[in-house]
Coordinates of C-alpha atoms in Angstrom, one line a residue:
M12 CA 160.5 130.7 92.5
M13 CA 163.5 129.1 93.9
A14 CA 166.1 130.9 96.1
G15 CA 169.4 132.3 94.6
S16 CA 172.2 134.7 95.5
I17 CA 175.3 136.6 93.9
R18 CA 178.6 137.4 95.4
L19 CA 181.5 139.1 94.0
R20 CA 184.0 136.3 93.0
R21 CA 186.8 138.5 91.7
P22 CA 187.1 142.4 91.5
P23 CA 185.9 144.3 89.8
N24 CA 183.2 142.4 87.8
V25 CA 183.2 138.7 88.0
W26 CA 180.2 137.3 89.9
E27 CA 179.3 134.1 91.4
L28 CA 175.7 133.0 90.9
R29 CA 174.3 130.5 93.3
I30 CA 170.8 128.8 92.9
F31 CA 169.2 126.5 95.7
I32 CA 168.0 123.5 93.7
G33 CA 166.5 121.4 96.6
R34 CA 168.1 118.4 98.5
D35 CA 169.2 115.0 97.2
D36 CA 167.9 111.7 98.8
N37 CA 170.2 111.8 101.6
G38 CA 169.1 115.3 102.7
K39 CA 172.2 117.2 101.5
V40 CA 171.5 120.5 100.1
R41 CA 172.4 121.2 96.3
H42 CA 173.0 124.2 94.6
R43 CA 173.8 125.2 91.1
Y44 CA 176.7 127.7 90.5
S45 CA 177.6 129.7 87.4
T46 CA 179.9 132.7 86.7
F47 CA 178.9 135.9 85.2
V48 CA 181.3 138.9 83.9
G49 CA 179.6 142.3 84.1
A50 CA 177.9 145.0 86.2
K51 CA 176.3 144.2 89.5
R52 CA 172.9 144.9 88.0
D53 CA 173.3 142.8 84.8
A54 CA 174.4 139.9 87.1
E55 CA 171.2 140.3 89.1
R56 CA 169.2 140.3 85.8
E57 CA 171.0 137.1 84.9
L58 CA 170.3 135.4 88.2
A59 CA 166.5 136.2 87.9
R60 CA 166.6 134.8 84.1
Q61 CA 168.2 131.5 85.6
L62 CA 165.9 131.3 88.5
L63 CA 162.6 131.6 86.1
L64 CA 164.0 129.0 83.7
I65 CA 164.6 126.6 86.3
D66 CA 161.5 127.0 88.0
Q67 CA 159.6 126.4 84.5
L68 CA 161.6 123.1 84.2
A69 CA 161.1 121.9 87.7
A70 CA 158.4 119.8 86.6
P71 CA 159.6 116.3 85.2
V72 CA 159.8 116.2 81.5
A73 CA 157.4 113.2 81.4
A74 CA 154.7 115.3 83.3
R75 CA 155.0 118.1 80.9
G76 CA 154.8 116.1 77.9
D77 CA 157.6 118.2 76.4
W78 CA 159.8 115.9 74.8
K79 CA 162.1 117.8 72.2
K80 CA 165.4 118.0 70.9
E81 CA 166.5 120.0 73.5
T82 CA 165.7 117.5 76.2
T83 CA 168.8 116.9 78.4
F84 CA 170.3 113.7 79.9
N85 CA 169.0 115.2 83.2
E86 CA 165.8 115.2 82.2
A87 CA 165.5 111.9 80.8
I88 CA 167.1 110.6 84.1
E89 CA 164.3 112.5 86.1
A90 CA 161.5 111.1 83.8
W91 CA 162.9 107.5 84.3
K92 CA 162.9 108.2 88.2
N93 CA 159.1 109.2 87.7
N94 CA 158.4 106.2 85.5
G95 CA 160.3 102.9 86.2
W96 CA 163.2 103.8 88.7
A97 CA 160.8 101.9 91.4
D98 CA 161.5 98.7 89.6
L99 CA 165.2 98.7 90.5
S100 CA 166.2 97.1 93.8
P101 CA 166.5 99.5 96.8
K102 CA 170.4 99.3 96.5
T103 CA 170.6 99.7 92.9
Q104 CA 168.3 102.9 93.3
L105 CA 170.7 104.3 95.9
S106 CA 173.8 103.6 93.7
Y107 CA 172.3 105.1 90.7
N108 CA 171.2 108.2 92.4
D109 CA 174.6 108.7 93.9
L110 CA 176.4 108.2 90.6
W111 CA 173.8 110.7 89.1
T112 CA 174.4 113.1 91.6
R113 CA 178.2 113.0 91.7
Y114 CA 179.3 112.4 88.1
I115 CA 176.4 113.1 85.7
H116 CA 174.1 115.9 87.1
N117 CA 176.6 118.7 86.8
D118 CA 178.7 117.6 83.9
L119 CA 177.1 115.6 80.8
G120 CA 173.6 115.8 82.5
T121 CA 173.1 119.4 81.3
R122 CA 173.7 118.7 77.8
P123 CA 170.8 118.2 75.2
I124 CA 170.8 114.5 74.2
A125 CA 170.0 115.0 70.7
S126 CA 173.1 117.4 70.2
T127 CA 175.6 115.1 71.7
G128 CA 177.5 112.6 69.8
I129 CA 179.2 109.2 70.4
Y130 CA 182.6 110.9 70.5
E131 CA 181.6 113.3 73.3
V132 CA 180.1 110.6 75.3
E133 CA 183.4 108.6 74.9
Q134 CA 185.4 111.7 75.9
Y135 CA 183.2 112.1 79.0
L136 CA 183.4 108.5 80.3
R137 CA 187.4 108.9 79.6
R138 CA 187.4 112.0 81.7
L139 CA 185.6 110.0 84.5
A140 CA 188.5 107.2 84.2
D141 CA 191.2 109.8 84.2
G142 CA 189.6 111.2 87.2
G143 CA 190.0 108.0 89.0
L144 CA 186.5 106.7 88.8
G145 CA 186.9 102.6 88.7
D146 CA 185.7 100.3 85.9
S147 CA 182.5 99.4 87.8
G148 CA 181.6 103.0 88.4
I149 CA 182.2 103.9 84.8
R150 CA 180.0 100.8 83.7
Q151 CA 177.3 101.8 85.8
V152 CA 177.3 105.4 84.6
R153 CA 177.2 104.2 81.1
A154 CA 174.4 101.9 82.0
I155 CA 172.3 104.9 83.7
L156 CA 172.9 107.1 80.5
H157 CA 171.9 104.3 78.0
R158 CA 168.8 103.4 79.9
A159 CA 167.7 107.0 80.1
C160 CA 168.3 107.9 76.6
R161 CA 166.8 104.8 75.3
L162 CA 163.6 105.4 77.4
A163 CA 163.6 109.0 76.1
G164 CA 163.6 107.9 72.6
K165 CA 160.7 105.7 73.2
W166 CA 158.7 108.2 75.0
S167 CA 159.2 110.7 72.4
N168 CA 158.3 108.5 69.4
G169 CA 161.9 108.0 68.3
A170 CA 162.5 112.0 68.2
I171 CA 165.5 111.6 70.6
P172 CA 168.4 109.5 69.6
N173 CA 170.6 107.3 72.1
P174 CA 174.1 108.6 71.5
V175 CA 175.2 106.2 74.7
S176 CA 174.4 103.1 72.4
G177 CA 177.5 103.3 70.2
A178 CA 180.0 104.6 73.0
E179 CA 182.7 102.4 74.2
R180 CA 183.7 102.8 77.8
P181 CA 187.5 102.9 78.7
K182 CA 189.3 100.5 80.8
A183 CA 189.9 102.3 84.2
Q184 CA 193.4 102.0 85.2
G185 CA 195.4 101.7 88.6
R186 CA 192.7 99.6 90.3
D187 CA 193.6 96.1 91.5
P188 CA 191.5 93.4 91.1
V189 CA 190.1 91.3 94.0
R190 CA 192.3 88.5 94.8
A191 CA 192.2 85.3 96.6
P192 CA 194.2 85.3 99.8
S193 CA 196.5 82.2 100.4
V194 CA 195.6 79.5 102.8
D195 CA 198.5 80.7 105.2
E196 CA 196.9 84.2 104.8
V197 CA 193.5 83.1 105.6
R198 CA 195.1 81.0 108.8
Q199 CA 196.8 84.1 110.1
I200 CA 193.6 86.3 109.7
L201 CA 191.3 83.8 111.6
K202 CA 194.2 83.7 114.4
A203 CA 194.1 87.4 114.5
L204 CA 190.2 87.5 114.6
S205 CA 190.2 85.0 117.4
D206 CA 192.8 87.3 119.3
H207 CA 190.6 90.4 118.6
G208 CA 187.8 89.1 120.6
D209 CA 184.9 90.3 118.5
L210 CA 182.7 87.1 118.2
R211 CA 180.3 88.5 115.8
L212 CA 182.9 90.0 113.3
H213 CA 185.0 86.5 113.8
A214 CA 182.1 84.4 112.9
F215 CA 180.9 86.5 110.1
C216 CA 184.7 86.1 108.4
R217 CA 184.7 82.4 109.1
L218 CA 181.5 82.2 107.5
A219 CA 182.6 84.0 104.6
I220 CA 185.9 82.0 104.2
A221 CA 184.3 78.7 104.7
T222 CA 181.4 79.0 102.4
G223 CA 181.8 81.8 99.9
M224 CA 178.7 83.3 100.9
R225 CA 178.0 86.8 100.0
R226 CA 178.1 89.3 102.8
G227 CA 174.3 90.4 102.3
E228 CA 173.5 86.4 102.4
I229 CA 175.2 85.9 105.7
A230 CA 173.7 89.3 107.3
A231 CA 170.4 87.8 106.2
L232 CA 170.9 84.5 108.1
R233 CA 168.3 83.6 110.7
L234 CA 168.3 81.2 113.4
N235 CA 165.9 78.7 111.7
D236 CA 168.2 78.7 108.7
I237 CA 170.8 76.7 110.5
D238 CA 170.4 73.2 111.6
F239 CA 172.9 73.4 114.6
A240 CA 172.9 69.4 114.8
T241 CA 173.9 68.8 111.3
G242 CA 175.8 71.9 110.3
E243 CA 173.4 72.6 107.3
L244 CA 172.4 76.1 106.2
R245 CA 169.4 77.4 104.2
I246 CA 170.2 80.6 102.2
D247 CA 167.0 82.1 100.5
E248 CA 167.6 85.7 101.6
S249 CA 169.6 88.6 101.4
V250 CA 170.0 92.1 102.8
V251 CA 170.3 95.0 100.4
I252 CA 171.0 98.7 101.1
G253 CA 168.3 101.4 100.0
A254 CA 167.6 105.0 100.5
G255 CA 165.4 104.0 103.5
G256 CA 167.6 101.7 105.0
V257 CA 168.0 97.6 104.9
T258 CA 165.7 95.5 103.2
V259 CA 165.6 91.8 103.0
K260 CA 164.7 90.2 99.9
A261 CA 165.0 87.0 97.7
P262 CA 168.4 86.6 96.2
K263 CA 168.6 88.2 92.5
T264 CA 168.4 84.9 90.8
S265 CA 166.7 81.6 91.8
V266 CA 169.9 79.4 91.6
S267 CA 171.3 81.6 94.9
I268 CA 168.7 79.9 96.9
R269 CA 170.5 76.8 98.0
R270 CA 171.6 74.5 101.1
L271 CA 174.9 73.9 102.0
F272 CA 176.8 72.4 104.7
I273 CA 179.7 73.9 106.9
D274 CA 182.6 72.7 108.8
Q275 CA 182.7 71.8 112.6
G276 CA 185.0 74.9 113.5
S277 CA 182.4 77.3 111.6
L278 CA 179.5 75.7 113.3
D279 CA 181.0 76.0 116.8
L280 CA 181.3 79.8 116.3
L281 CA 177.8 80.1 115.1
T282 CA 176.7 78.1 118.2
D283 CA 178.7 80.4 120.4
L284 CA 177.2 83.5 118.7
R285 CA 173.5 82.1 119.0
N286 CA 174.2 81.3 122.7
E287 CA 175.5 85.0 123.3
A288 CA 172.3 86.3 121.4
F289 CA 169.8 84.4 123.7
E290 CA 171.9 85.7 126.7
I291 CA 171.8 89.2 125.5
A292 CA 168.1 88.9 124.8
H293 CA 167.4 87.4 128.2
R294 CA 169.3 90.4 130.0
C295 CA 167.3 92.7 128.1
E296 CA 164.0 90.6 129.2
L297 CA 163.2 89.8 125.5
D298 CA 162.5 86.8 123.4
L299 CA 164.7 85.7 120.6
A300 CA 162.5 84.4 117.8
D301 CA 163.3 81.4 116.0
D302 CA 163.3 83.7 112.7
G303 CA 165.6 86.3 114.4
F304 CA 168.7 87.5 112.5
L305 CA 172.0 85.8 113.9
F306 CA 174.0 88.5 113.2
S307 CA 171.7 91.4 114.3
F308 CA 173.1 94.1 116.7
D309 CA 169.4 94.3 117.9
P310 CA 168.9 92.5 121.1
G311 CA 165.8 90.8 120.0
G312 CA 167.3 89.8 116.5
V313 CA 164.4 91.5 114.9
T314 CA 166.4 94.0 112.6
P315 CA 168.7 92.7 110.1
P316 CA 172.4 94.2 110.4
Y317 CA 173.8 96.6 107.9
P318 CA 176.5 94.5 105.4
D319 CA 178.4 98.0 105.4
V320 CA 179.0 97.7 109.4
F321 CA 181.2 94.5 108.7
T322 CA 182.8 95.9 105.7
K323 CA 183.9 98.6 108.0
Q324 CA 184.7 96.5 110.9
F325 CA 187.0 94.3 108.9
T326 CA 188.7 97.2 107.3
S327 CA 189.8 98.8 110.9
F328 CA 190.6 95.1 111.9
R329 CA 192.8 94.7 108.7
K330 CA 194.6 98.0 109.5
R331 CA 195.3 97.0 113.0
Y332 CA 196.6 93.6 112.5
G333 CA 198.6 94.5 109.2
V334 CA 196.4 92.4 107.0
A335 CA 197.2 92.9 103.4
A336 CA 195.5 96.0 102.0
D337 CA 194.3 94.2 98.8
I338 CA 192.2 91.7 101.2
H339 CA 188.6 92.6 101.6
L340 CA 185.5 90.7 102.7
H341 CA 185.0 90.0 99.3
S342 CA 188.2 88.1 98.9
F343 CA 187.0 85.6 101.1
R344 CA 184.4 84.5 98.5
H345 CA 187.3 84.3 95.9
F346 CA 189.3 82.1 98.4
A347 CA 186.6 79.6 98.7
A348 CA 185.9 79.5 95.1
T349 CA 189.7 78.9 94.4
F350 CA 190.1 76.3 97.2
L351 CA 187.3 74.1 96.0
D352 CA 188.9 73.9 92.5
G353 CA 190.6 70.6 93.8
V354 CA 188.0 69.5 96.1
V355 CA 184.8 68.9 94.2
S356 CA 183.6 68.9 90.8
E357 CA 182.9 72.1 88.9
R358 CA 179.2 71.3 89.1
Q359 CA 179.3 71.0 92.6
K360 CA 181.5 74.1 93.2
Q361 CA 179.1 76.5 91.2
A362 CA 176.1 75.0 93.1
R363 CA 177.9 75.8 96.6
M364 CA 178.7 79.3 95.3
G365 CA 175.2 80.0 94.1
W366 CA 176.3 80.9 90.6
S367 CA 173.6 81.0 87.8
T368 CA 175.3 79.1 85.5
T369 CA 174.4 75.7 87.2
H370 CA 170.7 75.6 87.3
M371 CA 170.7 72.0 86.1
S372 CA 172.8 70.9 89.1
R373 CA 169.8 71.1 91.5
H374 CA 168.4 68.1 89.9
Y375 CA 171.2 66.1 91.5
T376 CA 170.2 66.5 95.0
D377 CA 171.8 63.4 96.6
A378 CA 175.2 63.4 94.8
I379 CA 175.4 67.3 95.6
S380 CA 174.7 66.6 99.1
Q381 CA 177.6 64.2 99.5
E382 CA 179.9 66.5 97.5
D383 CA 179.3 69.2 99.7
K384 CA 180.0 67.5 103.0
R385 CA 183.0 66.7 101.4
A386 CA 183.6 70.3 100.6
A387 CA 182.7 71.4 104.3
K388 CA 185.1 68.9 105.7
A389 CA 188.0 69.8 103.6
I390 CA 187.7 73.5 104.1
G391 CA 187.4 72.8 107.6
E392 CA 190.6 70.9 108.0
V393 CA 192.6 73.5 106.3
L394 CA 191.0 76.2 108.4
S395 CA 192.0 74.2 111.7

């Protein structure tokens, strides 16, 4: 039986019932609260009834084989977690679990799926938007609900409908889109980064600006991914964050695996960072392996860095040096894509950025290499 307690919330007969329901994936204690009006003895009976009910439902729906019209959204999601959730990437698992805990579990999650209509789902999504959840968050919440209901319908042999399928999500208001900074803003940022004196952050941001690489791709760069003689990079891995920490994996799509050139200024910074890494490893009496992570905070370069660390560092840097609040690390990818518009062909720009719409461009290796060198040279001249 789960633990529970009552306390007087408002005299004379309003009681708060609290039931311990476990811990989330981050170890945070979770409780379920409800209010009861009546005598203390009746409140104790109600608490005992709720404890018994929750205890009976503790086993996943899929394990009980108890698919019926009373199945809730939470039960469907729990069943998905036990049968298929592991197929998601670690980062997606962490994100979905956080959204479920924060926005679904104690709200729509408690309702039976079969007795919830499209109108009620749309009302719920609009409440999230009115509460300040961004468009991306609402889209993911809807995706979680839609997938859970679709699976519940399949596992129940069609007994459970999918009210999320026809529900439209509202457009979140008050969120500014990511914008591409101007050339002058980028130059000022690079000057401030140089004055700031953090070589790792400087090199990370310079590479994001010069190449448009995703932060997970930069974090996954190994020493042997870089030809320090020619300035050519190999991008074939990305760092993602999951519940158990960071994981290095192949990019989401095969077209994100690519080679590109960097300008001399960016290469000089990476060379300085490599030399610093060798010096730190030597002082710690460690060997820096050829496949060590260049941006690692580990003296031996064995452990990849958390991409979030660079996001937080850049945010602190931005506030300290008065950089516009709507410029983020991801803004640098937008800058690179915007700048390349007038420098190289659309095909080459998409290939350099690793977009999934240019699979055929990989068949034009020689032409792409020459264009990519021109792209690297042009952006290097602008950043100098």
